[in-house]
Amino acid sequence: MSLFTIAFPALTFILCLFIHAALWRLRFPPNRAVCLLAIFVLFPAAAAGAWALLASKGLLWLPSLDKGEWLSAALLQLAFASAYILSYPAFEALSPSLVIVLLAGDSGGVAMKDLPLFFNDETLIGPRVKDLLASRLAFERDGVLSITPKGRLMACSFALMRSFLGLTKGGG
Amino acid sequence: MDACFAAFVIILALTPVWIMALQACVIRLGIVVASGQVIAMLSSIGAVAPVGSALWAVYLATLSGPELLGASVYAALTYSLLAYSYFHIFNMGETARRVRILSELRERGKLSEAELKSFYNSAAILDRRMERLVALGQVRVEGGRVLLKSRRLFMAASLMDWWGRVLGLPSLKGRQQR
């Protein structure tokens, strides 16, 4: 296994991070999930494909790798991408656990009675309901929320996973 | 691509499946009684030995010198990233508000925002978070104040806060004012 198998995905991931940060600062995208998939999965796949195509025509140097090494580089790239994409909601959403830990880390911590001042229904639940509506996992009619087939599939997947693990209903 | 290398890549790609299987055994057999997140972390660590042995048996044992080192580093890196990804998926099912709301919608069919807030509100969310953070040993409550007990999650939160600001997002502590 050549060094390229580790270096190519790692360097591509760093490049993707730069592209992601630049895009976010230039224009905050409305559909972040799709945008992140495009940056961290589609872009590296397209870049690798273009590289292979140019190399096959002798227009670009390409390290001599067999199919297996390309496959393992792709797996590592996907592993980097999934780790980052799954971490992303914590950067954007108000995560009560992270905020509590940051407040506790301040000199003298934070008073228990002051914690509710940092969180309320409007900031904790409202944005999550909006996210569900925006990603078409739920829809609203006359002020009543209902689940969409896509939302049902997602809810069932989590329920199935938790049932396999022997756990009861989770979330929040 | 030889069969040994293919088996090596497939075993690694299935890392989340091995961890989930081990976690299911640990929970169902009651081997460790702890929070879901702690068991998920322990399972990720516990699966290193069987997965590592399988990787050694099918491919790594055939290598030596720099090749062995390179493949071992590759395997360790890929395993860590996939284990981390699995932990996030498990954690979404455990703590994500969106998943909780979707589960309620799936069970109840329809919900008005008022109904939702009647059983799922910020006070309930806060209580559950405090319980988990204390159980995970990240904070302690002393004299009515929440104090840091471990710096592990605090460091992760600080790193996330910093990266969020690089992306142009408001700081985590200021997020509740949005």
Short mmCIF file of N, CA, C and O in Angstrom, two decimals, chain B residues 64-172:
data_model
loop_
_atom_site.label_atom_id
_atom_site.label_comp_id
_atom_site.label_asym_id
_atom_site.label_seq_id
_atom_site.Cartn_x
_atom_site.Cartn_y
_atom_site.Cartn_z
N SER B 64 5.38 -6.74 5.35
CA SER B 64 6.49 -6.51 6.29
C SER B 64 7.08 -5.13 6.01
O SER B 64 6.81 -4.53 4.96
N GLY B 65 7.85 -4.62 6.98
CA GLY B 65 8.57 -3.36 6.82
C GLY B 65 7.64 -2.17 6.56
O GLY B 65 6.55 -2.08 7.15
N PRO B 66 8.06 -1.27 5.65
CA PRO B 66 7.28 -0.04 5.41
C PRO B 66 5.86 -0.32 4.90
O PRO B 66 4.94 0.42 5.19
N GLU B 67 5.71 -1.42 4.16
CA GLU B 67 4.37 -1.78 3.65
C GLU B 67 3.41 -2.06 4.79
O GLU B 67 2.26 -1.62 4.78
N LEU B 68 3.93 -2.81 5.78
CA LEU B 68 3.11 -3.16 6.95
C LEU B 68 2.76 -1.89 7.74
O LEU B 68 1.62 -1.69 8.16
N LEU B 69 3.75 -1.03 7.88
CA LEU B 69 3.54 0.23 8.62
C LEU B 69 2.47 1.08 7.92
O LEU B 69 1.53 1.58 8.55
N GLY B 70 2.61 1.23 6.60
CA GLY B 70 1.66 2.04 5.82
C GLY B 70 0.25 1.50 5.91
O GLY B 70 -0.70 2.25 6.17
N ALA B 71 0.11 0.18 5.75
CA ALA B 71 -1.22 -0.43 5.79
C ALA B 71 -1.82 -0.34 7.19
O ALA B 71 -3.03 -0.15 7.34
N SER B 72 -0.96 -0.44 8.22
CA SER B 72 -1.46 -0.35 9.60
C SER B 72 -1.94 1.07 9.91
O SER B 72 -2.99 1.25 10.54
N VAL B 73 -1.16 2.06 9.45
CA VAL B 73 -1.57 3.47 9.66
C VAL B 73 -2.90 3.73 8.93
O VAL B 73 -3.82 4.33 9.47
N TYR B 74 -2.99 3.22 7.69
CA TYR B 74 -4.21 3.38 6.91
C TYR B 74 -5.40 2.77 7.65
O TYR B 74 -6.46 3.39 7.79
N ALA B 75 -5.21 1.54 8.14
CA ALA B 75 -6.30 0.84 8.82
C ALA B 75 -6.72 1.58 10.09
O ALA B 75 -7.92 1.75 10.36
N ALA B 76 -5.72 2.05 10.86
CA ALA B 76 -6.04 2.75 12.11
C ALA B 76 -6.81 4.04 11.83
O ALA B 76 -7.79 4.36 12.52
N LEU B 77 -6.37 4.77 10.81
CA LEU B 77 -7.02 6.04 10.47
C LEU B 77 -8.45 5.81 9.98
O LEU B 77 -9.40 6.47 10.43
N THR B 78 -8.62 4.84 9.09
CA THR B 78 -9.95 4.57 8.54
C THR B 78 -10.89 4.07 9.63
O THR B 78 -12.04 4.51 9.73
N TYR B 79 -10.37 3.16 10.48
CA TYR B 79 -11.20 2.63 11.57
C TYR B 79 -11.64 3.77 12.50
O TYR B 79 -12.82 3.87 12.84
N SER B 80 -10.70 4.65 12.86
CA SER B 80 -11.03 5.75 13.79
C SER B 80 -12.11 6.66 13.20
O SER B 80 -13.05 7.04 13.89
N LEU B 81 -11.95 7.01 11.92
CA LEU B 81 -12.91 7.91 11.29
C LEU B 81 -14.30 7.27 11.17
O LEU B 81 -15.32 7.92 11.40
N LEU B 82 -14.34 5.98 10.82
CA LEU B 82 -15.63 5.31 10.69
C LEU B 82 -16.28 5.07 12.07
O LEU B 82 -17.50 5.17 12.20
N ALA B 83 -15.46 4.80 13.08
CA ALA B 83 -15.98 4.63 14.44
C ALA B 83 -16.56 5.97 14.93
O ALA B 83 -17.63 6.01 15.55
N TYR B 84 -15.85 7.05 14.63
CA TYR B 84 -16.32 8.38 15.01
C TYR B 84 -17.65 8.69 14.29
O TYR B 84 -18.58 9.22 14.91
N SER B 85 -17.75 8.31 13.01
CA SER B 85 -18.99 8.53 12.25
C SER B 85 -20.13 7.72 12.86
O SER B 85 -21.25 8.22 13.00
N TYR B 86 -19.84 6.48 13.23
CA TYR B 86 -20.87 5.64 13.85
C TYR B 86 -21.35 6.27 15.15
O TYR B 86 -22.56 6.32 15.42
N PHE B 87 -20.41 6.77 15.94
CA PHE B 87 -20.78 7.38 17.21
C PHE B 87 -21.75 8.54 16.97
O PHE B 87 -22.72 8.72 17.70
N HIS B 88 -21.48 9.33 15.93
CA HIS B 88 -22.35 10.47 15.63
C HIS B 88 -23.75 10.01 15.23
O HIS B 88 -24.74 10.62 15.62
N ILE B 89 -23.83 8.95 14.42
CA ILE B 89 -25.15 8.44 14.00
C ILE B 89 -25.90 7.92 15.22
O ILE B 89 -27.07 8.22 15.42
N PHE B 90 -25.18 7.17 16.08
CA PHE B 90 -25.83 6.66 17.30
C PHE B 90 -26.29 7.83 18.17
O PHE B 90 -27.41 7.85 18.69
N ASN B 91 -25.42 8.83 18.28
CA ASN B 91 -25.71 9.98 19.13
C ASN B 91 -26.91 10.78 18.62
O ASN B 91 -27.67 11.34 19.41
N MET B 92 -27.08 10.81 17.30
CA MET B 92 -28.26 11.49 16.73
C MET B 92 -29.53 10.81 17.22
O MET B 92 -30.49 11.46 17.60
N GLY B 93 -29.51 9.47 17.20
CA GLY B 93 -30.68 8.72 17.68
C GLY B 93 -30.89 8.91 19.17
O GLY B 93 -32.00 8.79 19.68
N GLU B 94 -29.80 9.19 19.88
CA GLU B 94 -29.86 9.32 21.33
C GLU B 94 -30.27 10.74 21.77
O GLU B 94 -31.04 10.90 22.70
N THR B 95 -29.72 11.75 21.08
CA THR B 95 -29.91 13.12 21.60
C THR B 95 -30.53 14.12 20.62
O THR B 95 -30.93 15.20 21.07
N ALA B 96 -30.58 13.83 19.32
CA ALA B 96 -30.99 14.88 18.37
C ALA B 96 -32.46 15.26 18.54
O ALA B 96 -33.33 14.39 18.64
N ARG B 97 -32.69 16.57 18.60
CA ARG B 97 -34.07 17.05 18.77
C ARG B 97 -34.90 16.73 17.53
O ARG B 97 -36.08 16.41 17.63
N ARG B 98 -34.30 16.80 16.35
CA ARG B 98 -35.05 16.51 15.13
C ARG B 98 -35.54 15.07 15.11
O ARG B 98 -36.67 14.78 14.73
N VAL B 99 -34.65 14.17 15.57
CA VAL B 99 -35.03 12.74 15.59
C VAL B 99 -36.16 12.53 16.60
O VAL B 99 -37.12 11.78 16.34
N ARG B 100 -36.08 13.22 17.74
CA ARG B 100 -37.13 13.08 18.77
C ARG B 100 -38.47 13.58 18.22
O ARG B 100 -39.50 12.92 18.39
N ILE B 101 -38.45 14.74 17.54
CA ILE B 101 -39.70 15.29 17.01
C ILE B 101 -40.26 14.34 15.93
O ILE B 101 -41.46 14.07 15.89
N LEU B 102 -39.36 13.83 15.07
CA LEU B 102 -39.81 12.89 14.03
C LEU B 102 -40.42 11.63 14.63
O LEU B 102 -41.43 11.13 14.16
N SER B 103 -39.80 11.11 15.71
CA SER B 103 -40.31 9.91 16.37
C SER B 103 -41.71 10.16 16.92
O SER B 103 -42.59 9.32 16.80
N GLU B 104 -41.88 11.34 17.52
CA GLU B 104 -43.20 11.68 18.07
C GLU B 104 -44.22 11.79 16.95
O GLU B 104 -45.36 11.33 17.09
N LEU B 105 -43.82 12.40 15.84
CA LEU B 105 -44.73 12.55 14.70
C LEU B 105 -45.10 11.18 14.12
O LEU B 105 -46.25 10.96 13.74
N ARG B 106 -44.14 10.28 14.08
CA ARG B 106 -44.39 8.95 13.55
C ARG B 106 -45.40 8.21 14.43
O ARG B 106 -46.30 7.54 13.94
N GLU B 107 -45.24 8.38 15.76
CA GLU B 107 -46.14 7.67 16.68
C GLU B 107 -47.52 8.29 16.76
O GLU B 107 -48.52 7.61 16.82
N ARG B 108 -47.55 9.64 16.79
CA ARG B 108 -48.82 10.33 17.04
C ARG B 108 -49.54 10.75 15.76
O ARG B 108 -50.68 11.20 15.82
N GLY B 109 -48.87 10.70 14.63
CA GLY B 109 -49.48 11.10 13.37
C GLY B 109 -49.38 12.58 13.13
O GLY B 109 -48.62 13.02 12.28
N LYS B 110 -50.10 13.39 13.92
CA LYS B 110 -50.07 14.84 13.75
C LYS B 110 -49.82 15.51 15.10
O LYS B 110 -50.18 14.96 16.13
N LEU B 111 -49.22 16.68 15.03
CA LEU B 111 -48.93 17.42 16.27
C LEU B 111 -48.99 18.91 16.00
O LEU B 111 -48.40 19.38 15.02
N SER B 112 -49.70 19.63 16.85
CA SER B 112 -49.63 21.09 16.74
C SER B 112 -48.37 21.52 17.50
O SER B 112 -47.86 20.77 18.34
N GLU B 113 -47.90 22.72 17.21
CA GLU B 113 -46.68 23.18 17.89
C GLU B 113 -46.91 23.26 19.41
O GLU B 113 -46.02 22.98 20.20
N ALA B 114 -48.17 23.62 19.78
CA ALA B 114 -48.49 23.73 21.21
C ALA B 114 -48.44 22.35 21.86
O ALA B 114 -47.91 22.20 22.97
N GLU B 115 -48.97 21.33 21.17
CA GLU B 115 -48.94 19.95 21.70
C GLU B 115 -47.50 19.49 21.87
O GLU B 115 -47.14 18.88 22.87
N LEU B 116 -46.70 19.81 20.85
CA LEU B 116 -45.29 19.42 20.88
C LEU B 116 -44.60 20.02 22.11
O LEU B 116 -43.91 19.32 22.86
N LYS B 117 -44.87 21.31 22.31
CA LYS B 117 -44.19 21.99 23.43
C LYS B 117 -44.76 21.57 24.79
O LYS B 117 -44.13 21.79 25.81
N SER B 118 -45.95 20.95 24.80
CA SER B 118 -46.53 20.55 26.08
C SER B 118 -45.75 19.37 26.68
O SER B 118 -45.68 19.21 27.89
N PHE B 119 -45.19 18.50 25.83
CA PHE B 119 -44.43 17.38 26.40
C PHE B 119 -42.94 17.44 26.06
O PHE B 119 -42.16 16.67 26.58
N TYR B 120 -42.58 18.36 25.15
CA TYR B 120 -41.17 18.45 24.76
C TYR B 120 -40.79 19.92 24.73
O TYR B 120 -41.06 20.62 23.77
N ASN B 121 -40.19 20.38 25.81
CA ASN B 121 -39.88 21.81 25.89
C ASN B 121 -38.44 22.01 26.37
O ASN B 121 -37.73 21.06 26.69
N SER B 122 -38.03 23.28 26.40
CA SER B 122 -36.63 23.58 26.71
C SER B 122 -36.23 23.08 28.10
O SER B 122 -35.10 22.64 28.30
N ALA B 123 -37.19 23.12 29.07
CA ALA B 123 -36.85 22.67 30.42
C ALA B 123 -36.54 21.17 30.41
O ALA B 123 -35.55 20.72 31.03
N ALA B 124 -37.35 20.40 29.66
CA ALA B 124 -37.12 18.95 29.58
C ALA B 124 -35.79 18.66 28.89
O ALA B 124 -35.03 17.79 29.32
N ILE B 125 -35.52 19.41 27.81
CA ILE B 125 -34.27 19.22 27.06
C ILE B 125 -33.07 19.51 27.96
O ILE B 125 -32.10 18.75 28.01
N LEU B 126 -33.17 20.60 28.70
CA LEU B 126 -32.08 21.02 29.58
C LEU B 126 -31.83 19.97 30.68
O LEU B 126 -30.67 19.61 30.96
N ASP B 127 -32.93 19.46 31.27
CA ASP B 127 -32.80 18.45 32.33
C ASP B 127 -32.07 17.20 31.81
O ASP B 127 -31.18 16.68 32.47
N ARG B 128 -32.49 16.76 30.60
CA ARG B 128 -31.86 15.55 30.04
C ARG B 128 -30.40 15.78 29.75
O ARG B 128 -29.57 14.90 29.96
N ARG B 129 -30.05 16.97 29.24
CA ARG B 129 -28.64 17.27 28.94
C ARG B 129 -27.80 17.29 30.21
O ARG B 129 -26.69 16.78 30.23
N MET B 130 -28.35 17.93 31.26
CA MET B 130 -27.60 18.00 32.53
C MET B 130 -27.36 16.60 33.09
O MET B 130 -26.26 16.29 33.53
N GLU B 131 -28.43 15.77 33.04
CA GLU B 131 -28.30 14.38 33.53
C GLU B 131 -27.17 13.67 32.79
O GLU B 131 -26.33 13.00 33.39
N ARG B 132 -27.18 13.80 31.45
CA ARG B 132 -26.17 13.10 30.63
C ARG B 132 -24.76 13.62 30.91
O ARG B 132 -23.83 12.84 31.03
N LEU B 133 -24.63 14.95 30.99
CA LEU B 133 -23.29 15.53 31.20
C LEU B 133 -22.72 15.11 32.55
O LEU B 133 -21.53 14.85 32.67
N VAL B 134 -23.59 15.04 33.57
CA VAL B 134 -23.13 14.61 34.90
C VAL B 134 -22.76 13.12 34.84
O VAL B 134 -21.71 12.72 35.31
N ALA B 135 -23.63 12.31 34.18
CA ALA B 135 -23.37 10.87 34.08
C ALA B 135 -22.08 10.59 33.30
O ALA B 135 -21.35 9.65 33.62
N LEU B 136 -21.80 11.43 32.30
CA LEU B 136 -20.58 11.24 31.49
C LEU B 136 -19.34 11.80 32.18
O LEU B 136 -18.24 11.69 31.67
N GLY B 137 -19.55 12.44 33.34
CA GLY B 137 -18.42 12.99 34.10
C GLY B 137 -17.81 14.23 33.47
O GLY B 137 -16.64 14.54 33.70
N GLN B 138 -18.60 14.96 32.68
CA GLN B 138 -18.08 16.16 32.03
C GLN B 138 -18.27 17.40 32.91
O GLN B 138 -17.47 18.33 32.85
N VAL B 139 -19.37 17.44 33.68
CA VAL B 139 -19.61 18.56 34.60
C VAL B 139 -20.03 18.03 35.97
O VAL B 139 -20.42 16.86 36.10
N ARG B 140 -19.95 18.90 36.98
CA ARG B 140 -20.47 18.54 38.30
C ARG B 140 -21.27 19.74 38.81
O ARG B 140 -21.00 20.89 38.40
N VAL B 141 -22.24 19.47 39.66
CA VAL B 141 -23.05 20.56 40.22
C VAL B 141 -22.63 20.71 41.67
O VAL B 141 -22.64 19.75 42.44
N GLU B 142 -22.21 21.93 42.02
CA GLU B 142 -21.70 22.18 43.38
C GLU B 142 -22.21 23.53 43.84
O GLU B 142 -21.96 24.54 43.17
N GLY B 143 -22.92 23.54 44.94
CA GLY B 143 -23.43 24.80 45.49
C GLY B 143 -24.30 25.55 44.49
O GLY B 143 -24.21 26.77 44.39
N GLY B 144 -25.10 24.80 43.74
CA GLY B 144 -26.02 25.44 42.78
C GLY B 144 -25.34 25.94 41.52
O GLY B 144 -25.97 26.65 40.72
N ARG B 145 -24.06 25.60 41.35
CA ARG B 145 -23.35 26.03 40.14
C ARG B 145 -22.89 24.81 39.34
O ARG B 145 -22.55 23.78 39.91
N VAL B 146 -22.88 24.98 38.02
CA VAL B 146 -22.40 23.91 37.14
C VAL B 146 -20.93 24.19 36.85
O VAL B 146 -20.58 25.26 36.34
N LEU B 147 -20.09 23.24 37.25
CA LEU B 147 -18.64 23.42 37.07
C LEU B 147 -18.08 22.31 36.19
O LEU B 147 -18.64 21.20 36.14
N LEU B 148 -16.99 22.62 35.52
CA LEU B 148 -16.35 21.65 34.63
C LEU B 148 -15.67 20.55 35.46
O LEU B 148 -15.00 20.84 36.44
N LYS B 149 -15.89 19.28 35.06
CA LYS B 149 -15.24 18.18 35.77
C LYS B 149 -14.13 17.58 34.92
O LYS B 149 -13.12 17.13 35.41
N SER B 150 -14.39 17.55 33.60
CA SER B 150 -13.39 17.01 32.69
C SER B 150 -13.22 18.01 31.56
O SER B 150 -14.18 18.68 31.17
N ARG B 151 -12.02 18.11 31.01
CA ARG B 151 -11.80 19.09 29.95
C ARG B 151 -12.01 18.49 28.55
O ARG B 151 -11.89 19.18 27.55
N ARG B 152 -12.34 17.16 28.49
CA ARG B 152 -12.42 16.49 27.20
C ARG B 152 -13.49 17.10 26.29
O ARG B 152 -13.19 17.55 25.19
N LEU B 153 -14.74 17.16 26.77
CA LEU B 153 -15.81 17.72 25.94
C LEU B 153 -15.65 19.23 25.79
O LEU B 153 -16.00 19.80 24.77
N PHE B 154 -15.08 19.85 26.84
CA PHE B 154 -14.85 21.30 26.78
C PHE B 154 -13.88 21.64 25.63
O PHE B 154 -14.09 22.59 24.88
N MET B 155 -12.82 20.83 25.50
CA MET B 155 -11.85 21.05 24.41
C MET B 155 -12.53 20.87 23.05
O MET B 155 -12.33 21.66 22.13
N ALA B 156 -13.35 19.81 22.95
CA ALA B 156 -14.06 19.55 21.69
C ALA B 156 -15.01 20.71 21.38
O ALA B 156 -15.09 21.18 20.24
N ALA B 157 -15.73 21.18 22.43
CA ALA B 157 -16.68 22.29 22.23
C ALA B 157 -15.94 23.56 21.82
O ALA B 157 -16.41 24.30 20.94
N SER B 158 -14.76 23.79 22.42
CA SER B 158 -13.98 25.00 22.08
C SER B 158 -13.50 24.92 20.63
O SER B 158 -13.53 25.92 19.89
N LEU B 159 -13.08 23.71 20.21
CA LEU B 159 -12.61 23.51 18.83
C LEU B 159 -13.78 23.75 17.85
O LEU B 159 -13.62 24.42 16.82
N MET B 160 -14.95 23.22 18.20
CA MET B 160 -16.13 23.40 17.34
C MET B 160 -16.53 24.87 17.28
O MET B 160 -16.93 25.37 16.23
N ASP B 161 -16.42 25.54 18.42
CA ASP B 161 -16.74 26.96 18.48
C ASP B 161 -15.81 27.75 17.56
O ASP B 161 -16.24 28.61 16.78
N TRP B 162 -14.52 27.41 17.61
CA TRP B 162 -13.51 28.08 16.78
C TRP B 162 -13.78 27.83 15.30
O TRP B 162 -13.82 28.75 14.50
N TRP B 163 -14.04 26.57 14.93
CA TRP B 163 -14.27 26.24 13.52
C TRP B 163 -15.57 26.89 13.02
O TRP B 163 -15.64 27.35 11.89
N GLY B 164 -16.58 26.93 13.89
CA GLY B 164 -17.84 27.59 13.52
C GLY B 164 -17.60 29.05 13.18
O GLY B 164 -18.14 29.59 12.21
N ARG B 165 -16.70 29.68 13.95
CA ARG B 165 -16.41 31.10 13.68
C ARG B 165 -15.60 31.25 12.40
O ARG B 165 -15.76 32.22 11.67
N VAL B 166 -14.73 30.25 12.09
CA VAL B 166 -14.01 30.27 10.80
C VAL B 166 -15.02 30.23 9.65
O VAL B 166 -14.87 30.90 8.63
N LEU B 167 -16.10 29.47 9.85
CA LEU B 167 -17.14 29.35 8.81
C LEU B 167 -18.06 30.57 8.77
O LEU B 167 -18.95 30.65 7.92
N GLY B 168 -17.85 31.49 9.69
CA GLY B 168 -18.66 32.71 9.71
C GLY B 168 -19.94 32.55 10.53
O GLY B 168 -20.85 33.37 10.42
N LEU B 169 -20.00 31.49 11.35
CA LEU B 169 -21.18 31.28 12.20
C LEU B 169 -20.96 32.00 13.53
O LEU B 169 -19.82 32.18 13.95
N PRO B 170 -22.06 32.39 14.22
CA PRO B 170 -21.87 33.04 15.53
C PRO B 170 -21.31 32.06 16.56
O PRO B 170 -21.45 30.85 16.39
N SER B 171 -20.71 32.62 17.63
CA SER B 171 -20.10 31.73 18.62
C SER B 171 -21.20 30.90 19.30
O SER B 171 -22.35 31.32 19.38
N LEU B 172 -20.84 29.69 19.77
CA LEU B 172 -21.84 28.79 20.36
C LEU B 172 -22.56 29.45 21.54
O LEU B 172 -23.76 29.31 21.67
#
